[in-house]
Structure formats: C-alpha cells, structure tokens
mmCIF file of C-alpha atoms in Angstrom:
data_model
loop_
_atom_site.group_PDB
_atom_site.id
_atom_site.type_symbol
_atom_site.label_atom_id
_atom_site.label_comp_id
_atom_site.label_asym_id
_atom_site.label_seq_id
_atom_site.Cartn_x
_atom_site.Cartn_y
_atom_site.Cartn_z
ATOM 1 C CA MET K 1 14.261 -103.761 32.291
ATOM 2 C CA THR K 2 11.860 -106.470 31.147
ATOM 3 C CA GLY K 3 10.527 -109.799 32.495
ATOM 4 C CA ARG K 4 10.290 -110.797 36.106
ATOM 5 C CA ARG K 5 13.128 -109.993 38.510
ATOM 6 C CA SER K 6 14.252 -111.181 41.962
ATOM 7 C CA VAL K 7 13.393 -109.013 44.894
ATOM 8 C CA ASP K 8 17.093 -107.983 45.271
ATOM 9 C CA ASP K 9 17.369 -107.039 41.687
ATOM 10 C CA GLY K 10 14.204 -105.009 41.834
ATOM 11 C CA GLY K 11 15.481 -103.127 44.875
ATOM 12 C CA MET K 12 18.675 -102.235 43.420
ATOM 13 C CA ASP K 13 16.892 -100.977 40.232
ATOM 14 C CA VAL K 14 14.640 -98.604 42.235
ATOM 15 C CA VAL K 15 17.567 -97.234 44.377
ATOM 16 C CA GLN K 16 19.700 -96.725 41.170
ATOM 17 C CA MET K 17 16.943 -94.579 39.695
ATOM 18 C CA LEU K 18 17.627 -91.892 42.368
ATOM 19 C CA ASP K 19 21.175 -91.550 40.877
ATOM 20 C CA GLN K 20 19.826 -91.388 37.295
ATOM 21 C CA PHE K 21 17.658 -88.247 37.605
ATOM 22 C CA GLU K 22 18.459 -84.884 38.774
ATOM 23 C CA ASP K 23 14.887 -84.027 39.963
ATOM 24 C CA VAL K 24 12.116 -85.890 41.874
ATOM 25 C CA ALA K 25 9.646 -85.677 39.046
ATOM 26 C CA GLY K 26 11.935 -87.588 36.830
ATOM 27 C CA PHE K 27 12.488 -90.337 39.444
ATOM 28 C CA LEU K 28 8.669 -90.803 40.098
ATOM 29 C CA ASP K 29 7.959 -90.942 36.370
ATOM 30 C CA SER K 30 10.582 -93.581 36.062
ATOM 31 C CA LEU K 31 9.196 -95.485 39.098
ATOM 32 C CA VAL K 32 5.624 -95.920 37.586
ATOM 33 C CA ARG K 33 7.105 -97.066 34.209
ATOM 34 C CA TRP K 34 9.465 -99.492 35.936
ATOM 35 C CA ALA K 35 6.477 -100.930 37.963
ATOM 36 C CA VAL K 36 4.648 -101.677 34.642
ATOM 37 C CA GLU K 37 7.720 -103.266 33.270
ATOM 38 C CA GLN K 38 8.124 -105.473 36.350
ATOM 39 C CA THR K 39 4.514 -106.864 36.059
ATOM 40 C CA PRO K 40 3.898 -108.611 32.743
ATOM 41 C CA GLY K 41 0.048 -108.359 33.064
ATOM 42 C CA ALA K 42 0.107 -104.479 33.813
ATOM 43 C CA GLU K 43 -0.787 -102.045 31.179
ATOM 44 C CA ALA K 44 -0.444 -98.877 33.273
ATOM 45 C CA CYS K 45 0.512 -97.689 36.768
ATOM 46 C CA GLY K 46 -0.515 -94.790 39.012
ATOM 47 C CA LEU K 47 1.194 -93.506 42.229
ATOM 48 C CA THR K 48 -1.232 -92.336 44.734
ATOM 49 C CA VAL K 49 -0.366 -90.512 47.908
ATOM 50 C CA GLU K 50 -2.499 -89.317 50.721
ATOM 51 C CA ARG K 51 -3.256 -85.489 51.010
ATOM 52 C CA ALA K 52 -5.561 -84.325 53.726
ATOM 53 C CA GLY K 53 -7.101 -87.784 54.249
ATOM 54 C CA ARG K 54 -7.825 -88.330 50.566
ATOM 55 C CA GLY K 55 -5.934 -89.782 47.675
ATOM 56 C CA MET K 56 -4.315 -87.931 44.768
ATOM 57 C CA THR K 57 -2.320 -89.131 41.822
ATOM 58 C CA VAL K 58 1.227 -87.702 41.722
ATOM 59 C CA THR K 59 2.243 -89.397 38.644
ATOM 60 C CA TYR K 60 1.170 -92.126 36.261
ATOM 61 C CA SER K 61 2.130 -94.203 33.198
ATOM 62 C CA GLY K 62 -0.700 -94.922 30.803
ATOM 63 C CA ASP K 63 -4.210 -93.278 30.566
ATOM 64 C CA LEU K 64 -5.817 -96.386 32.065
ATOM 65 C CA ALA K 65 -4.136 -95.595 35.343
ATOM 66 C CA ILE K 66 -5.459 -92.071 35.712
ATOM 67 C CA ARG K 67 -8.810 -93.106 34.677
ATOM 68 C CA GLY K 68 -8.920 -95.844 37.341
ATOM 69 C CA ASP K 69 -7.554 -93.623 40.025
ATOM 70 C CA GLU K 70 -9.905 -90.631 39.449
ATOM 71 C CA ARG K 71 -13.019 -92.990 39.636
ATOM 72 C CA GLN K 72 -11.792 -93.987 43.140
ATOM 73 C CA TYR K 73 -11.122 -90.297 44.250
ATOM 74 C CA GLU K 74 -14.706 -89.277 43.176
ATOM 75 C CA LEU K 75 -16.095 -91.886 45.511
ATOM 76 C CA ASP K 76 -13.342 -91.712 48.160
ATOM 77 C CA ASP K 77 -13.395 -95.591 47.878
ATOM 78 C CA GLY K 78 -11.690 -98.263 45.952
ATOM 79 C CA PRO K 79 -8.901 -100.718 45.969
ATOM 80 C CA CYS K 80 -5.977 -98.377 45.731
ATOM 81 C CA LEU K 81 -7.348 -96.241 48.530
ATOM 82 C CA GLN K 82 -7.997 -99.250 50.687
ATOM 83 C CA SER K 83 -4.463 -100.449 50.109
ATOM 84 C CA MET K 84 -3.055 -96.956 50.969
ATOM 85 C CA ARG K 85 -5.158 -96.841 54.203
ATOM 86 C CA THR K 86 -4.813 -100.519 55.362
ATOM 87 C CA GLY K 87 -1.208 -101.142 54.195
ATOM 88 C CA GLU K 88 -2.276 -104.373 52.524
ATOM 89 C CA VAL K 89 -2.045 -105.506 48.985
ATOM 90 C CA VAL K 90 -5.409 -105.445 47.304
ATOM 91 C CA SER K 91 -6.110 -107.527 44.263
ATOM 92 C CA VAL K 92 -9.011 -107.368 41.854
ATOM 93 C CA PRO K 93 -8.927 -110.220 39.404
ATOM 94 C CA ASP K 94 -12.017 -109.265 37.438
ATOM 95 C CA MET K 95 -13.957 -105.872 38.023
ATOM 96 C CA ALA K 96 -16.949 -107.532 36.342
ATOM 97 C CA GLU K 97 -17.356 -109.910 39.264
ATOM 98 C CA GLU K 98 -16.326 -107.493 41.962
ATOM 99 C CA ARG K 99 -18.806 -106.529 44.731
ATOM 100 C CA ARG K 100 -16.558 -104.523 47.119
ATOM 101 C CA TRP K 101 -16.470 -100.614 46.962
ATOM 102 C CA GLY K 102 -20.035 -99.785 46.013
ATOM 103 C CA PRO K 103 -20.381 -98.295 42.524
ATOM 104 C CA TYR K 104 -16.682 -98.251 41.836
ATOM 105 C CA PRO K 105 -16.189 -101.651 39.978
ATOM 106 C CA GLN K 106 -18.929 -100.514 37.479
ATOM 107 C CA ARG K 107 -17.328 -97.143 36.993
ATOM 108 C CA ALA K 108 -13.933 -98.796 36.567
ATOM 109 C CA LEU K 109 -15.307 -101.034 33.952
ATOM 110 C CA GLU K 110 -16.808 -98.061 31.949
ATOM 111 C CA ALA K 111 -13.283 -96.590 32.095
ATOM 112 C CA GLY K 112 -11.676 -99.699 30.631
ATOM 113 C CA VAL K 113 -10.217 -101.229 33.807
ATOM 114 C CA ARG K 114 -10.825 -104.987 34.083
ATOM 115 C CA ALA K 115 -8.184 -106.036 36.702
ATOM 116 C CA SER K 116 -6.089 -104.127 39.231
ATOM 117 C CA LEU K 117 -3.251 -104.696 41.763
ATOM 118 C CA SER K 118 -2.570 -102.149 44.415
ATOM 119 C CA LEU K 119 0.619 -102.130 46.444
ATOM 120 C CA PRO K 120 0.902 -100.135 49.561
ATOM 121 C CA LEU K 121 3.790 -97.674 50.223
ATOM 122 C CA THR K 122 4.646 -96.352 53.628
ATOM 123 C CA VAL K 123 6.977 -93.338 53.272
ATOM 124 C CA GLY K 124 8.585 -93.411 56.682
ATOM 125 C CA ASP K 125 6.931 -90.891 58.934
ATOM 126 C CA ARG K 126 5.991 -88.651 55.857
ATOM 127 C CA GLY K 127 2.947 -90.253 54.821
ATOM 128 C CA ARG K 128 1.407 -93.261 52.936
ATOM 129 C CA GLY K 129 0.470 -94.231 49.430
ATOM 130 C CA ALA K 130 0.028 -96.956 46.839
ATOM 131 C CA LEU K 131 1.211 -98.069 43.440
ATOM 132 C CA ASN K 132 -1.713 -99.115 41.476
ATOM 133 C CA LEU K 133 -1.327 -101.392 38.551
ATOM 134 C CA TYR K 134 -4.119 -101.622 36.015
ATOM 135 C CA ALA K 135 -5.130 -104.039 33.046
ATOM 136 C CA GLY K 136 -7.770 -103.974 30.485
ATOM 137 C CA GLN K 137 -8.051 -107.916 30.628
ATOM 138 C CA PRO K 138 -9.427 -110.028 33.476
ATOM 139 C CA GLN K 139 -7.117 -112.267 35.418
ATOM 140 C CA ALA K 140 -4.061 -110.267 34.485
ATOM 141 C CA PHE K 141 -2.326 -110.539 37.801
ATOM 142 C CA THR K 142 -1.091 -113.823 39.410
ATOM 143 C CA ASP K 143 -0.478 -114.592 43.052
ATOM 144 C CA GLY K 144 3.155 -114.425 42.213
ATOM 145 C CA ASP K 145 2.748 -110.832 40.892
ATOM 146 C CA ALA K 146 1.223 -109.707 44.175
ATOM 147 C CA LEU K 147 3.928 -111.550 46.220
ATOM 148 C CA VAL K 148 6.930 -110.099 44.252
ATOM 149 C CA GLY K 149 5.163 -106.728 43.786
ATOM 150 C CA GLN K 150 4.797 -106.441 47.583
ATOM 151 C CA SER K 151 8.511 -107.075 48.012
ATOM 152 C CA TRP K 152 9.796 -104.482 45.584
ATOM 153 C CA ALA K 153 7.080 -102.028 46.653
ATOM 154 C CA GLY K 154 8.902 -101.995 50.011
ATOM 155 C CA GLN K 155 12.126 -100.971 48.300
ATOM 156 C CA ALA K 156 10.210 -98.441 46.316
ATOM 157 C CA ALA K 157 8.793 -96.995 49.529
ATOM 158 C CA GLY K 158 12.288 -96.410 50.766
ATOM 159 C CA ALA K 159 13.537 -94.818 47.622
ATOM 160 C CA LEU K 160 10.280 -92.616 47.691
ATOM 161 C CA SER K 161 11.199 -91.528 51.170
ATOM 162 C CA VAL K 162 14.567 -90.431 49.920
ATOM 163 C CA ALA K 163 12.858 -88.677 46.875
ATOM 164 C CA TRP K 164 10.560 -86.889 49.431
ATOM 165 C CA ARG K 165 13.664 -85.457 51.205
ATOM 166 C CA MET K 166 15.071 -84.542 47.790
ATOM 167 C CA ALA K 167 11.904 -82.535 47.005
ATOM 168 C CA GLU K 168 12.032 -80.683 50.323
ATOM 169 C CA GLY K 169 15.720 -79.939 49.588
ATOM 170 C CA GLU K 170 14.906 -78.608 46.103
ATOM 171 C CA LYS K 171 12.146 -76.302 47.674
ATOM 172 C CA ALA K 172 14.743 -75.094 50.270
ATOM 173 C CA VAL K 173 17.221 -74.358 47.523
ATOM 174 C CA ASP K 174 14.537 -72.469 45.392
ATOM 175 C CA HIS K 175 13.508 -70.380 48.438
ATOM 176 C CA LEU K 176 17.138 -69.698 49.235
ATOM 177 C CA THR K 177 17.946 -68.817 45.507
ATOM 178 C CA GLN K 178 14.825 -66.497 45.339
ATOM 179 C CA GLY K 179 15.733 -64.816 48.620
ATOM 180 C CA LEU K 180 19.287 -64.084 47.374
ATOM 181 C CA ALA K 181 17.854 -62.733 44.138
ATOM 182 C CA THR K 182 15.473 -60.595 46.077
ATOM 183 C CA ARG K 183 18.162 -59.034 48.319
ATOM 184 C CA GLN K 184 20.389 -58.355 45.443
ATOM 185 C CA VAL K 185 17.669 -56.487 43.546
ATOM 186 C CA ILE K 186 16.690 -54.571 46.601
ATOM 187 C CA GLY K 187 20.419 -53.763 47.386
ATOM 188 C CA GLN K 188 20.915 -52.509 43.910
ATOM 189 C CA ALA K 189 17.890 -50.173 44.121
ATOM 190 C CA VAL K 190 18.975 -48.911 47.595
ATOM 191 C CA GLY K 191 22.320 -48.044 45.979
ATOM 192 C CA LEU K 192 20.694 -46.120 43.149
ATOM 193 C CA LEU K 193 18.650 -44.098 45.653
ATOM 194 C CA MET K 194 21.680 -43.330 47.775
ATOM 195 C CA ALA K 195 23.531 -41.976 44.622
ATOM 196 C CA GLN K 196 20.377 -40.062 43.375
ATOM 197 C CA ARG K 197 19.264 -38.571 46.787
ATOM 198 C CA ARG K 198 22.645 -38.435 48.397
ATOM 199 C CA CYS K 199 21.033 -40.206 51.443
ATOM 200 C CA THR K 200 22.094 -43.088 53.785
ATOM 201 C CA ALA K 201 21.281 -46.563 53.228
ATOM 202 C CA ASP K 202 18.596 -46.616 55.899
ATOM 203 C CA GLU K 203 17.030 -43.620 54.437
ATOM 204 C CA ALA K 204 17.141 -45.106 50.877
ATOM 205 C CA PHE K 205 15.549 -48.194 52.071
ATOM 206 C CA GLU K 206 12.739 -46.232 53.815
ATOM 207 C CA LEU K 207 12.030 -44.386 50.559
ATOM 208 C CA LEU K 208 11.914 -47.711 48.721
ATOM 209 C CA LYS K 209 9.403 -49.089 51.295
ATOM 210 C CA SER K 210 7.252 -46.013 51.054
ATOM 211 C CA ALA K 211 7.000 -46.401 47.297
ATOM 212 C CA SER K 212 6.075 -50.053 47.739
ATOM 213 C CA GLN K 213 3.325 -49.154 50.270
ATOM 214 C CA ARG K 214 1.946 -46.424 48.035
ATOM 215 C CA SER K 215 1.839 -48.577 44.849
ATOM 216 C CA ASN K 216 0.710 -51.611 46.768
ATOM 217 C CA GLU K 217 3.554 -53.603 45.218
ATOM 218 C CA LYS K 218 6.071 -56.047 46.489
ATOM 219 C CA LEU K 219 9.387 -54.406 47.611
ATOM 220 C CA ARG K 220 11.203 -56.585 45.079
ATOM 221 C CA ASP K 221 8.940 -55.431 42.141
ATOM 222 C CA VAL K 222 9.413 -51.763 42.954
ATOM 223 C CA ALA K 223 13.077 -52.217 43.212
ATOM 224 C CA GLN K 224 13.304 -54.222 39.960
ATOM 225 C CA ARG K 225 11.268 -51.516 38.202
ATOM 226 C CA MET K 226 13.500 -48.746 39.585
ATOM 227 C CA ILE K 227 16.594 -50.662 38.285
ATOM 228 C CA ALA K 228 14.997 -51.203 34.867
ATOM 229 C CA GLY K 229 14.001 -47.609 34.542
ATOM 230 C CA HIS K 230 17.677 -46.467 35.373
ATOM 231 C CA GLU K 231 19.024 -48.792 32.826
ATOM 232 C CA GLU K 232 16.897 -47.568 30.058
ATOM 233 C CA SER K 233 17.759 -43.969 31.029
ATOM 234 C CA VAL K 234 21.540 -44.780 30.793
ATOM 235 C CA VAL K 235 20.954 -46.524 27.343
ATOM 236 C CA SER K 236 18.892 -43.632 25.912
ATOM 237 C CA SER K 237 21.521 -41.061 27.122
ATOM 238 C CA ARG K 238 24.382 -42.697 25.072
#
C-alpha cells in the first residue's frame, strides 16, 4: 500500500483491515502504519482518543509520533488536541514559525517534530479522537494531503467505531469465560466437600464461603487451592 490513493480505495483498505486481524490492537496498529503509507510526507502517526476530557495515545507508528503526542498531553494543548476537540483538520507547515499553542511548538521542535497534520475522528456516540501525522522536515504536508486525509479519516472513524464494538465484545467474552471458569472451579470444590464431609451442596458451599472469609481470599482462590491439594494427595497416595 504505497503512494497516493483515491478516497474510495482508501476507505476499502480501512474496512478490509477489520477482516484481517483477530483483535482490535492488531487493527489499530495497522491503521496508524497505513496512515503513514497513505501520506508520502509523513514519518510517523499516532492515534489519540479522548479520556476524561484529555488526550491519550492508544497506538502509534514511529517514535516521532509518541514524542509529539506526549508534549501536547503535558500542556493539554496542541494541534492534535485542537483537531480532536473541534473536529477540524489542523495543519502545521513549520513548527519553527508556529505561534499557536503557547510553548508547544518549541517543545515539539526539541522532540524532532518540524511539521504535523492532525485529522479528526468522530467515533459515533462513543467519543472522539484524531490521527496525528508527524514529519521531521518543514512543509512535509500539502493541501492535497489534508484534503485526501480528511476523506479517508472519515472512513477510518467508521472502522474505528466497529473496532470499539469489537473491543467491547472481547471484554464481554473475557468476562463470560472467566465467569464460567470460576463457576467450574467452585463447583468442583463443592463436590469434593460433599464427598469428604458427606453434606449437602448448600452446606458444602457455606463451608467454602466460611473458609474464604477466614482467610480473606476470593472464593475461587480457596476452591482452586482445595482442588490442587486434593490432586496432590491423590498423586502421592499412588
């Protein structure tokens, strides 16, 4: 994926990324690398999203991006944060001549950033963010880059919204899997106690809960330790 592309081609590329990766992290890493490839003057790209009113980088391609992003977060001001908050493309042709954002341009220069292009992302009703392209040379981005970038950033925002839902789904699956595992372990421990104490399931569960409270451990951990101890005793008796 090299050189400039049409808006339609770029959109298809972003959407296809969702099919190529099994997890959200893989998709986001691919997205920032793809953004650099789509913009010939770019050396690095960071993806900023809003968290509690402030910006944070969720992934990046190239150290120049994380350096440029972090200088803005320290000040809570800068081109990528302005782009994220206003929904507008923000271009900086030359940091050495920039007068916006207080001390940020000088800090960016010290970090090696000479030019930047920030493209806003609106992730449905889930939040907002920006793709931040950085270069170590002035005048690295053209008006054409900003225009084309704004178009494919809209496609990226749609794909990111899908990725957000994927992430929520992954968390739900993780919680469900962990919950099933916990119930299985506790069920095994209850079964052991029923056999050892010749008691009912309710009585065995109360015994397990009492042991958890006495040791100040989670119920699952007490159950796991009980099962492990039983397995060791079975092995040693053979």
